[in-house]
mmCIF file of C-alpha atoms in Angstrom:
data_model
loop_
_atom_site.group_PDB
_atom_site.id
_atom_site.type_symbol
_atom_site.label_atom_id
_atom_site.label_comp_id
_atom_site.label_asym_id
_atom_site.label_seq_id
_atom_site.Cartn_x
_atom_site.Cartn_y
_atom_site.Cartn_z
ATOM 1 C CA UNK X 1 47.796 22.190 30.731
ATOM 2 C CA UNK X 2 47.158 19.674 27.105
ATOM 3 C CA UNK X 3 49.766 17.400 28.242
ATOM 4 C CA UNK X 4 48.124 16.930 30.742
ATOM 5 C CA UNK X 5 44.816 16.075 29.215
ATOM 6 C CA UNK X 6 45.511 12.619 27.829
ATOM 7 C CA UNK X 7 46.302 10.919 31.495
ATOM 8 C CA UNK X 8 43.787 12.472 33.634
ATOM 9 C CA UNK X 9 41.015 11.340 31.090
ATOM 10 C CA UNK X 10 43.376 7.645 31.671
ATOM 11 C CA UNK X 11 42.953 8.017 35.085
ATOM 12 C CA UNK X 12 39.304 8.814 34.546
ATOM 13 C CA UNK X 13 38.837 5.662 32.366
ATOM 14 C CA UNK X 14 40.918 3.248 34.993
ATOM 15 C CA UNK X 15 38.665 4.673 37.481
ATOM 16 C CA UNK X 16 35.589 3.422 35.929
ATOM 17 C CA UNK X 17 37.276 0.156 35.017
ATOM 18 C CA UNK X 18 38.054 -0.628 37.925
ATOM 19 C CA UNK X 19 34.786 0.955 39.622
ATOM 20 C CA UNK X 20 33.158 -1.781 37.130
ATOM 21 C CA UNK X 21 35.949 -3.951 38.096
ATOM 22 C CA UNK X 22 35.215 -4.189 42.241
ATOM 23 C CA UNK X 23 31.227 -4.154 42.152
ATOM 24 C CA UNK X 24 30.455 -7.037 38.785
ATOM 25 C CA UNK X 25 27.866 -8.522 40.933
ATOM 26 C CA UNK X 26 25.951 -5.241 41.132
ATOM 27 C CA UNK X 27 25.914 -5.461 36.743
ATOM 28 C CA UNK X 28 25.515 -8.584 37.631
ATOM 29 C CA UNK X 29 22.777 -8.859 39.176
ATOM 30 C CA UNK X 30 21.323 -5.866 37.448
ATOM 31 C CA UNK X 31 21.523 -7.662 33.983
ATOM 32 C CA UNK X 32 20.397 -11.242 35.646
ATOM 33 C CA UNK X 33 16.974 -8.539 36.875
ATOM 34 C CA UNK X 34 16.781 -6.966 33.472
ATOM 35 C CA UNK X 35 16.741 -10.957 31.909
ATOM 36 C CA UNK X 36 13.707 -12.360 34.505
ATOM 37 C CA UNK X 37 12.558 -9.060 33.437
ATOM 38 C CA UNK X 38 11.966 -9.644 29.899
ATOM 39 C CA UNK X 39 11.404 -13.003 30.277
ATOM 40 C CA UNK X 40 7.855 -11.804 32.943
ATOM 41 C CA UNK X 41 6.899 -9.203 30.952
ATOM 42 C CA UNK X 42 7.430 -11.727 27.412
ATOM 43 C CA UNK X 43 4.655 -13.892 29.358
ATOM 44 C CA UNK X 44 2.502 -11.505 30.675
ATOM 45 C CA UNK X 45 1.246 -10.235 27.179
ATOM 46 C CA UNK X 46 -0.887 -11.885 24.764
ATOM 47 C CA UNK X 47 0.326 -13.812 21.354
ATOM 48 C CA UNK X 48 -0.600 -11.523 18.599
ATOM 49 C CA UNK X 49 -1.140 -11.796 14.500
ATOM 50 C CA UNK X 50 -0.291 -9.316 12.207
ATOM 51 C CA UNK X 51 -2.275 -10.060 8.607
ATOM 52 C CA UNK X 52 -1.832 -7.968 5.443
ATOM 53 C CA UNK X 53 -3.974 -7.306 2.538
ATOM 54 C CA UNK X 54 -2.840 -4.382 -0.251
ATOM 55 C CA UNK X 55 -4.348 -2.546 -2.335
ATOM 56 C CA UNK X 56 -3.783 -1.079 -5.931
ATOM 57 C CA UNK X 57 -5.240 2.336 -5.575
ATOM 58 C CA UNK X 58 -5.291 3.617 -9.515
ATOM 59 C CA UNK X 59 -3.698 5.462 -12.257
ATOM 60 C CA UNK X 60 -5.187 8.412 -13.364
ATOM 61 C CA UNK X 61 -4.760 9.626 -17.068
ATOM 62 C CA UNK X 62 -6.310 11.504 -19.198
ATOM 63 C CA UNK X 63 -8.433 10.818 -22.217
ATOM 64 C CA UNK X 64 -4.956 10.173 -23.888
ATOM 65 C CA UNK X 65 -3.820 7.961 -21.450
ATOM 66 C CA UNK X 66 -1.064 9.759 -20.175
ATOM 67 C CA UNK X 67 -0.595 9.778 -16.684
ATOM 68 C CA UNK X 68 -1.894 12.437 -14.246
ATOM 69 C CA UNK X 69 -2.803 14.422 -11.027
ATOM 70 C CA UNK X 70 -5.800 12.564 -8.758
ATOM 71 C CA UNK X 71 -7.142 10.875 -6.277
ATOM 72 C CA UNK X 72 -6.233 7.633 -7.499
ATOM 73 C CA UNK X 73 -3.040 8.632 -7.783
ATOM 74 C CA UNK X 74 -2.464 9.764 -4.151
ATOM 75 C CA UNK X 75 -1.212 7.764 -1.676
ATOM 76 C CA UNK X 76 -1.060 9.506 0.648
ATOM 77 C CA UNK X 77 -4.884 10.509 0.182
ATOM 78 C CA UNK X 78 -5.274 6.803 0.283
ATOM 79 C CA UNK X 79 -4.202 6.959 4.078
ATOM 80 C CA UNK X 80 -5.912 9.773 5.531
ATOM 81 C CA UNK X 81 -9.171 7.261 4.510
ATOM 82 C CA UNK X 82 -8.141 4.370 5.679
ATOM 83 C CA UNK X 83 -7.569 6.964 8.834
ATOM 84 C CA UNK X 84 -11.048 8.673 8.943
ATOM 85 C CA UNK X 85 -13.511 7.124 11.322
ATOM 86 C CA UNK X 86 -15.868 6.982 8.507
ATOM 87 C CA UNK X 87 -13.290 3.845 6.845
ATOM 88 C CA UNK X 88 -13.095 2.957 10.200
ATOM 89 C CA UNK X 89 -17.137 2.016 11.375
ATOM 90 C CA UNK X 90 -17.711 0.709 8.181
ATOM 91 C CA UNK X 91 -14.350 -2.051 8.229
ATOM 92 C CA UNK X 92 -15.563 -1.921 11.945
ATOM 93 C CA UNK X 93 -18.788 -3.463 11.042
ATOM 94 C CA UNK X 94 -18.090 -5.561 8.349
ATOM 95 C CA UNK X 95 -15.242 -7.389 10.557
ATOM 96 C CA UNK X 96 -17.670 -8.198 13.161
ATOM 97 C CA UNK X 97 -16.663 -10.513 16.378
ATOM 98 C CA UNK X 98 -16.325 -7.518 18.868
ATOM 99 C CA UNK X 99 -13.750 -5.307 16.504
ATOM 100 C CA UNK X 100 -14.383 -1.885 17.030
ATOM 101 C CA UNK X 101 -13.183 1.363 15.427
ATOM 102 C CA UNK X 102 -11.108 2.631 18.028
ATOM 103 C CA UNK X 103 -8.684 -0.935 18.080
ATOM 104 C CA UNK X 104 -8.764 -0.875 14.241
ATOM 105 C CA UNK X 105 -7.152 2.496 14.820
ATOM 106 C CA UNK X 106 -4.638 1.888 17.350
ATOM 107 C CA UNK X 107 -3.312 -1.783 16.074
ATOM 108 C CA UNK X 108 -3.682 -0.772 12.038
ATOM 109 C CA UNK X 109 -0.105 0.046 9.869
ATOM 110 C CA UNK X 110 -0.667 1.122 6.519
ATOM 111 C CA UNK X 111 2.697 1.991 4.267
ATOM 112 C CA UNK X 112 2.964 2.613 0.676
ATOM 113 C CA UNK X 113 5.926 0.459 -1.172
ATOM 114 C CA UNK X 114 8.181 2.946 -3.329
ATOM 115 C CA UNK X 115 10.197 2.190 -6.025
ATOM 116 C CA UNK X 116 14.002 4.097 -6.797
ATOM 117 C CA UNK X 117 14.881 5.024 -10.096
ATOM 118 C CA UNK X 118 18.980 6.277 -10.302
ATOM 119 C CA UNK X 119 18.834 7.301 -6.459
ATOM 120 C CA UNK X 120 14.869 8.770 -7.478
ATOM 121 C CA UNK X 121 13.055 7.521 -4.831
ATOM 122 C CA UNK X 122 8.828 7.979 -6.212
ATOM 123 C CA UNK X 123 5.984 6.347 -4.209
ATOM 124 C CA UNK X 124 4.037 3.240 -6.012
ATOM 125 C CA UNK X 125 0.385 3.412 -6.123
ATOM 126 C CA UNK X 126 -0.063 -0.058 -3.566
ATOM 127 C CA UNK X 127 -1.477 0.689 -0.215
ATOM 128 C CA UNK X 128 0.060 -2.288 2.162
ATOM 129 C CA UNK X 129 -2.853 -2.901 4.890
ATOM 130 C CA UNK X 130 -1.244 -4.551 8.291
ATOM 131 C CA UNK X 131 -4.306 -5.378 10.919
ATOM 132 C CA UNK X 132 -2.320 -6.624 14.431
ATOM 133 C CA UNK X 133 -4.812 -8.848 16.574
ATOM 134 C CA UNK X 134 -4.876 -11.509 19.474
ATOM 135 C CA UNK X 135 -7.250 -13.398 16.788
ATOM 136 C CA UNK X 136 -5.800 -14.140 13.956
ATOM 137 C CA UNK X 137 -8.862 -14.908 11.925
ATOM 138 C CA UNK X 138 -10.464 -11.526 13.309
ATOM 139 C CA UNK X 139 -6.979 -9.025 11.857
ATOM 140 C CA UNK X 140 -7.410 -11.010 9.159
ATOM 141 C CA UNK X 141 -11.081 -10.059 8.435
ATOM 142 C CA UNK X 142 -10.221 -6.547 9.837
ATOM 143 C CA UNK X 143 -7.739 -6.230 6.947
ATOM 144 C CA UNK X 144 -9.550 -7.467 3.928
ATOM 145 C CA UNK X 145 -12.705 -5.224 5.664
ATOM 146 C CA UNK X 146 -10.202 -1.551 4.835
ATOM 147 C CA UNK X 147 -8.909 -2.842 2.083
ATOM 148 C CA UNK X 148 -13.151 -3.272 0.609
ATOM 149 C CA UNK X 149 -13.352 0.111 2.925
ATOM 150 C CA UNK X 150 -10.558 1.482 1.237
ATOM 151 C CA UNK X 151 -11.893 0.439 -2.673
ATOM 152 C CA UNK X 152 -14.977 1.354 -2.562
ATOM 153 C CA UNK X 153 -15.098 4.966 -1.634
ATOM 154 C CA UNK X 154 -12.101 5.193 -4.733
ATOM 155 C CA UNK X 155 -13.573 2.846 -7.601
ATOM 156 C CA UNK X 156 -16.974 5.496 -7.661
ATOM 157 C CA UNK X 157 -15.069 7.517 -10.744
ATOM 158 C CA UNK X 158 -13.008 4.739 -12.584
ATOM 159 C CA UNK X 159 -16.062 2.074 -12.094
ATOM 160 C CA UNK X 160 -18.341 5.697 -14.180
ATOM 161 C CA UNK X 161 -15.722 5.769 -16.700
ATOM 162 C CA UNK X 162 -15.514 2.517 -17.633
ATOM 163 C CA UNK X 163 -19.157 2.508 -17.605
ATOM 164 C CA UNK X 164 -19.262 5.165 -19.572
ATOM 165 C CA UNK X 165 -16.185 3.866 -21.975
ATOM 166 C CA UNK X 166 -17.801 0.748 -22.596
ATOM 167 C CA UNK X 167 -21.699 2.329 -23.338
ATOM 168 C CA UNK X 168 -19.454 4.151 -26.241
ATOM 169 C CA UNK X 169 -17.839 1.154 -27.507
ATOM 170 C CA UNK X 170 -21.930 -0.558 -28.070
ATOM 171 C CA UNK X 171 -22.942 2.352 -29.439
ATOM 172 C CA UNK X 172 -19.836 2.817 -32.120
ATOM 173 C CA UNK X 173 -20.417 -0.403 -32.801
ATOM 174 C CA UNK X 174 -23.315 -0.355 -33.725
ATOM 175 C CA UNK X 175 -22.603 2.141 -35.664
ATOM 176 C CA UNK X 176 -20.323 0.485 -37.556
ATOM 177 C CA UNK X 177 -22.318 -2.193 -38.187
ATOM 178 C CA UNK X 178 -24.719 -0.513 -39.575
ATOM 179 C CA UNK X 179 -22.229 1.910 -41.592
ATOM 180 C CA UNK X 180 -20.721 -1.922 -42.864
ATOM 181 C CA UNK X 181 -24.535 -3.607 -43.570
ATOM 182 C CA UNK X 182 -25.457 0.163 -45.921
ATOM 183 C CA UNK X 183 -22.190 0.064 -48.146
ATOM 184 C CA UNK X 184 -22.935 -3.797 -48.519
ATOM 185 C CA UNK X 185 -26.333 -3.107 -49.502
ATOM 186 C CA UNK X 186 -25.348 -0.423 -52.383
ATOM 187 C CA UNK X 187 -22.152 -2.932 -53.850
ATOM 188 C CA UNK X 188 -25.301 -5.557 -53.805
ATOM 189 C CA UNK X 189 -27.042 -3.301 -55.664
ATOM 190 C CA UNK X 190 -24.628 -2.037 -58.004
ATOM 191 C CA UNK X 191 -23.902 -5.751 -58.944
ATOM 192 C CA UNK X 192 -26.866 -6.656 -59.488
ATOM 193 C CA UNK X 193 -27.576 -3.326 -62.295
ATOM 194 C CA UNK X 194 -23.860 -4.303 -63.407
ATOM 195 C CA UNK X 195 -25.723 -7.852 -64.539
ATOM 196 C CA UNK X 196 -28.626 -6.196 -65.296
ATOM 197 C CA UNK X 197 -29.930 -5.674 -69.482
ATOM 198 C CA UNK X 198 -30.432 -2.500 -70.181
ATOM 199 C CA UNK X 199 -27.470 0.384 -72.026
ATOM 200 C CA UNK X 200 -23.950 1.786 -70.391
ATOM 201 C CA UNK X 201 -25.130 5.012 -69.787
ATOM 202 C CA UNK X 202 -28.609 3.212 -68.322
ATOM 203 C CA UNK X 203 -26.590 1.814 -65.751
ATOM 204 C CA UNK X 204 -24.233 4.349 -64.660
ATOM 205 C CA UNK X 205 -27.563 7.069 -64.426
ATOM 206 C CA UNK X 206 -29.359 3.964 -61.522
ATOM 207 C CA UNK X 207 -25.756 3.189 -60.463
ATOM 208 C CA UNK X 208 -25.037 6.676 -59.356
ATOM 209 C CA UNK X 209 -26.760 6.819 -55.949
ATOM 210 C CA UNK X 210 -25.605 2.599 -54.650
ATOM 211 C CA UNK X 211 -22.130 4.598 -55.698
ATOM 212 C CA UNK X 212 -22.260 7.558 -53.740
ATOM 213 C CA UNK X 213 -23.721 5.363 -50.824
ATOM 214 C CA UNK X 214 -21.246 3.160 -50.719
ATOM 215 C CA UNK X 215 -18.786 6.058 -50.552
ATOM 216 C CA UNK X 216 -20.264 7.675 -47.364
ATOM 217 C CA UNK X 217 -20.588 4.173 -46.051
ATOM 218 C CA UNK X 218 -17.288 3.574 -45.719
ATOM 219 C CA UNK X 219 -16.010 7.332 -45.426
ATOM 220 C CA UNK X 220 -18.236 6.357 -42.697
ATOM 221 C CA UNK X 221 -16.399 3.356 -42.070
ATOM 222 C CA UNK X 222 -12.672 3.960 -41.587
ATOM 223 C CA UNK X 223 -13.672 6.698 -39.323
ATOM 224 C CA UNK X 224 -15.833 4.965 -37.065
ATOM 225 C CA UNK X 225 -13.175 2.550 -36.730
ATOM 226 C CA UNK X 226 -10.236 4.845 -36.213
ATOM 227 C CA UNK X 227 -12.774 6.331 -33.402
ATOM 228 C CA UNK X 228 -13.800 2.261 -31.965
ATOM 229 C CA UNK X 229 -9.956 1.193 -31.475
ATOM 230 C CA UNK X 230 -9.594 4.448 -29.783
ATOM 231 C CA UNK X 231 -12.214 3.848 -27.254
ATOM 232 C CA UNK X 232 -11.391 0.831 -26.858
ATOM 233 C CA UNK X 233 -7.584 1.585 -26.117
ATOM 234 C CA UNK X 234 -9.005 3.878 -23.206
ATOM 235 C CA UNK X 235 -11.459 1.053 -21.587
ATOM 236 C CA UNK X 236 -8.885 -1.098 -21.723
ATOM 237 C CA UNK X 237 -6.615 1.793 -19.789
ATOM 238 C CA UNK X 238 -9.691 2.525 -17.960
ATOM 239 C CA UNK X 239 -9.832 -0.856 -16.396
ATOM 240 C CA UNK X 240 -6.022 -2.101 -16.177
ATOM 241 C CA UNK X 241 -3.459 1.518 -15.035
ATOM 242 C CA UNK X 242 -7.159 3.492 -14.108
ATOM 243 C CA UNK X 243 -9.106 1.202 -11.922
ATOM 244 C CA UNK X 244 -8.571 -0.013 -8.778
ATOM 245 C CA UNK X 245 -8.009 -3.503 -7.079
ATOM 246 C CA UNK X 246 -7.043 -6.191 -4.353
ATOM 247 C CA UNK X 247 -3.513 -7.304 -5.415
ATOM 248 C CA UNK X 248 -4.070 -9.836 -2.766
ATOM 249 C CA UNK X 249 -6.001 -10.518 0.876
ATOM 250 C CA UNK X 250 -5.507 -11.039 4.089
ATOM 251 C CA UNK X 251 -4.448 -13.809 4.541
ATOM 252 C CA UNK X 252 -4.430 -16.016 8.046
ATOM 253 C CA UNK X 253 -0.772 -15.869 9.418
ATOM 254 C CA UNK X 254 0.770 -18.685 10.515
ATOM 255 C CA UNK X 255 3.388 -17.638 13.431
ATOM 256 C CA UNK X 256 2.138 -14.727 15.928
ATOM 257 C CA UNK X 257 4.361 -11.267 15.304
ATOM 258 C CA UNK X 258 4.256 -10.895 19.045
ATOM 259 C CA UNK X 259 5.710 -10.888 21.482
ATOM 260 C CA UNK X 260 9.120 -11.723 20.948
ATOM 261 C CA UNK X 261 11.340 -13.287 23.602
ATOM 262 C CA UNK X 262 14.887 -12.755 22.525
ATOM 263 C CA UNK X 263 14.209 -9.091 21.489
ATOM 264 C CA UNK X 264 12.509 -8.321 24.870
ATOM 265 C CA UNK X 265 15.218 -10.407 26.951
ATOM 266 C CA UNK X 266 17.605 -8.802 25.403
ATOM 267 C CA UNK X 267 16.318 -5.485 25.966
ATOM 268 C CA UNK X 268 16.174 -6.040 29.396
ATOM 269 C CA UNK X 269 19.914 -7.952 29.541
ATOM 270 C CA UNK X 270 21.383 -4.431 28.000
ATOM 271 C CA UNK X 271 18.926 -2.441 30.543
ATOM 272 C CA UNK X 272 20.183 -4.551 33.525
ATOM 273 C CA UNK X 273 23.596 -3.511 32.052
ATOM 274 C CA UNK X 274 23.361 0.190 31.776
ATOM 275 C CA UNK X 275 21.901 0.452 35.064
ATOM 276 C CA UNK X 276 24.644 -1.994 36.671
ATOM 277 C CA UNK X 277 27.596 0.116 35.240
ATOM 278 C CA UNK X 278 25.999 2.920 36.482
ATOM 279 C CA UNK X 279 24.840 2.029 39.603
ATOM 280 C CA UNK X 280 28.421 0.932 39.971
ATOM 281 C CA UNK X 281 30.275 3.857 39.170
ATOM 282 C CA UNK X 282 27.905 5.364 42.268
ATOM 283 C CA UNK X 283 28.591 3.100 44.690
ATOM 284 C CA UNK X 284 32.410 3.463 44.120
ATOM 285 C CA UNK X 285 31.937 6.983 43.660
ATOM 286 C CA UNK X 286 30.793 6.986 47.659
ATOM 287 C CA UNK X 287 33.290 4.325 49.379
ATOM 288 C CA UNK X 288 35.497 7.007 47.897
ATOM 289 C CA UNK X 289 33.846 10.131 49.791
ATOM 290 C CA UNK X 290 33.608 7.983 52.579
ATOM 291 C CA UNK X 291 37.061 7.029 52.627
ATOM 292 C CA UNK X 292 37.976 10.204 52.387
ATOM 293 C CA UNK X 293 36.545 11.456 55.189
#
């Protein structure tokens, strides 16, 4: 039985090829029909354009500037926001020109790029928003509206943090300036005492309070300088790392994204070929059965 199996397979393959060869015209006709269907489908479909905007969603950090989990670090949360009805409604209103939330939901694609380091893939904190529409201007406006709406929702916390840090930096600068002024006044008083008349003991007694003020001002200025440098570093991190921002706005697309004539024609031809081969097999089997009867 094992030795006969290859021969049977050869016979089956030969009969299949023979059926296609005998009924080649069926295959050819159906391929032609598929090509025509692909052309007609392409001509009937409206021309569409893709416009893309990208948003850096930010990276939440702790007091030392180390990355930590948070809304701005979660690309999946950003995707969920972009699919929420409230955000879609806001973006549709901002887009205008007859755009609706339902159209945005249907025609918007959101992607999160990933980086691979030593075979380990991680999601980058960037969201790419692509909108497809029959109007290239409306597609670009919709992509920008979605990016702005997302930025408005995830940018509140970083803005509050930046405002707080800016206030801290300004306050520390004022304190540091005041400490330096106290030290300068104390130094001026010491210089005047040293240049004045009187015995060494009298000058030492008169200078003692100013020496204490100068030392205290110097210690305070040193501590404030350290605190100011740390606050400035945190502010720089908040602005450049934590704060979300639009990386690039959507540009007007130069060329349409669809429909693709070549793709539709190739798909139609392939479908016609498959259907044609099946039809040839079916016809040959019917003829064989009829001949056997």
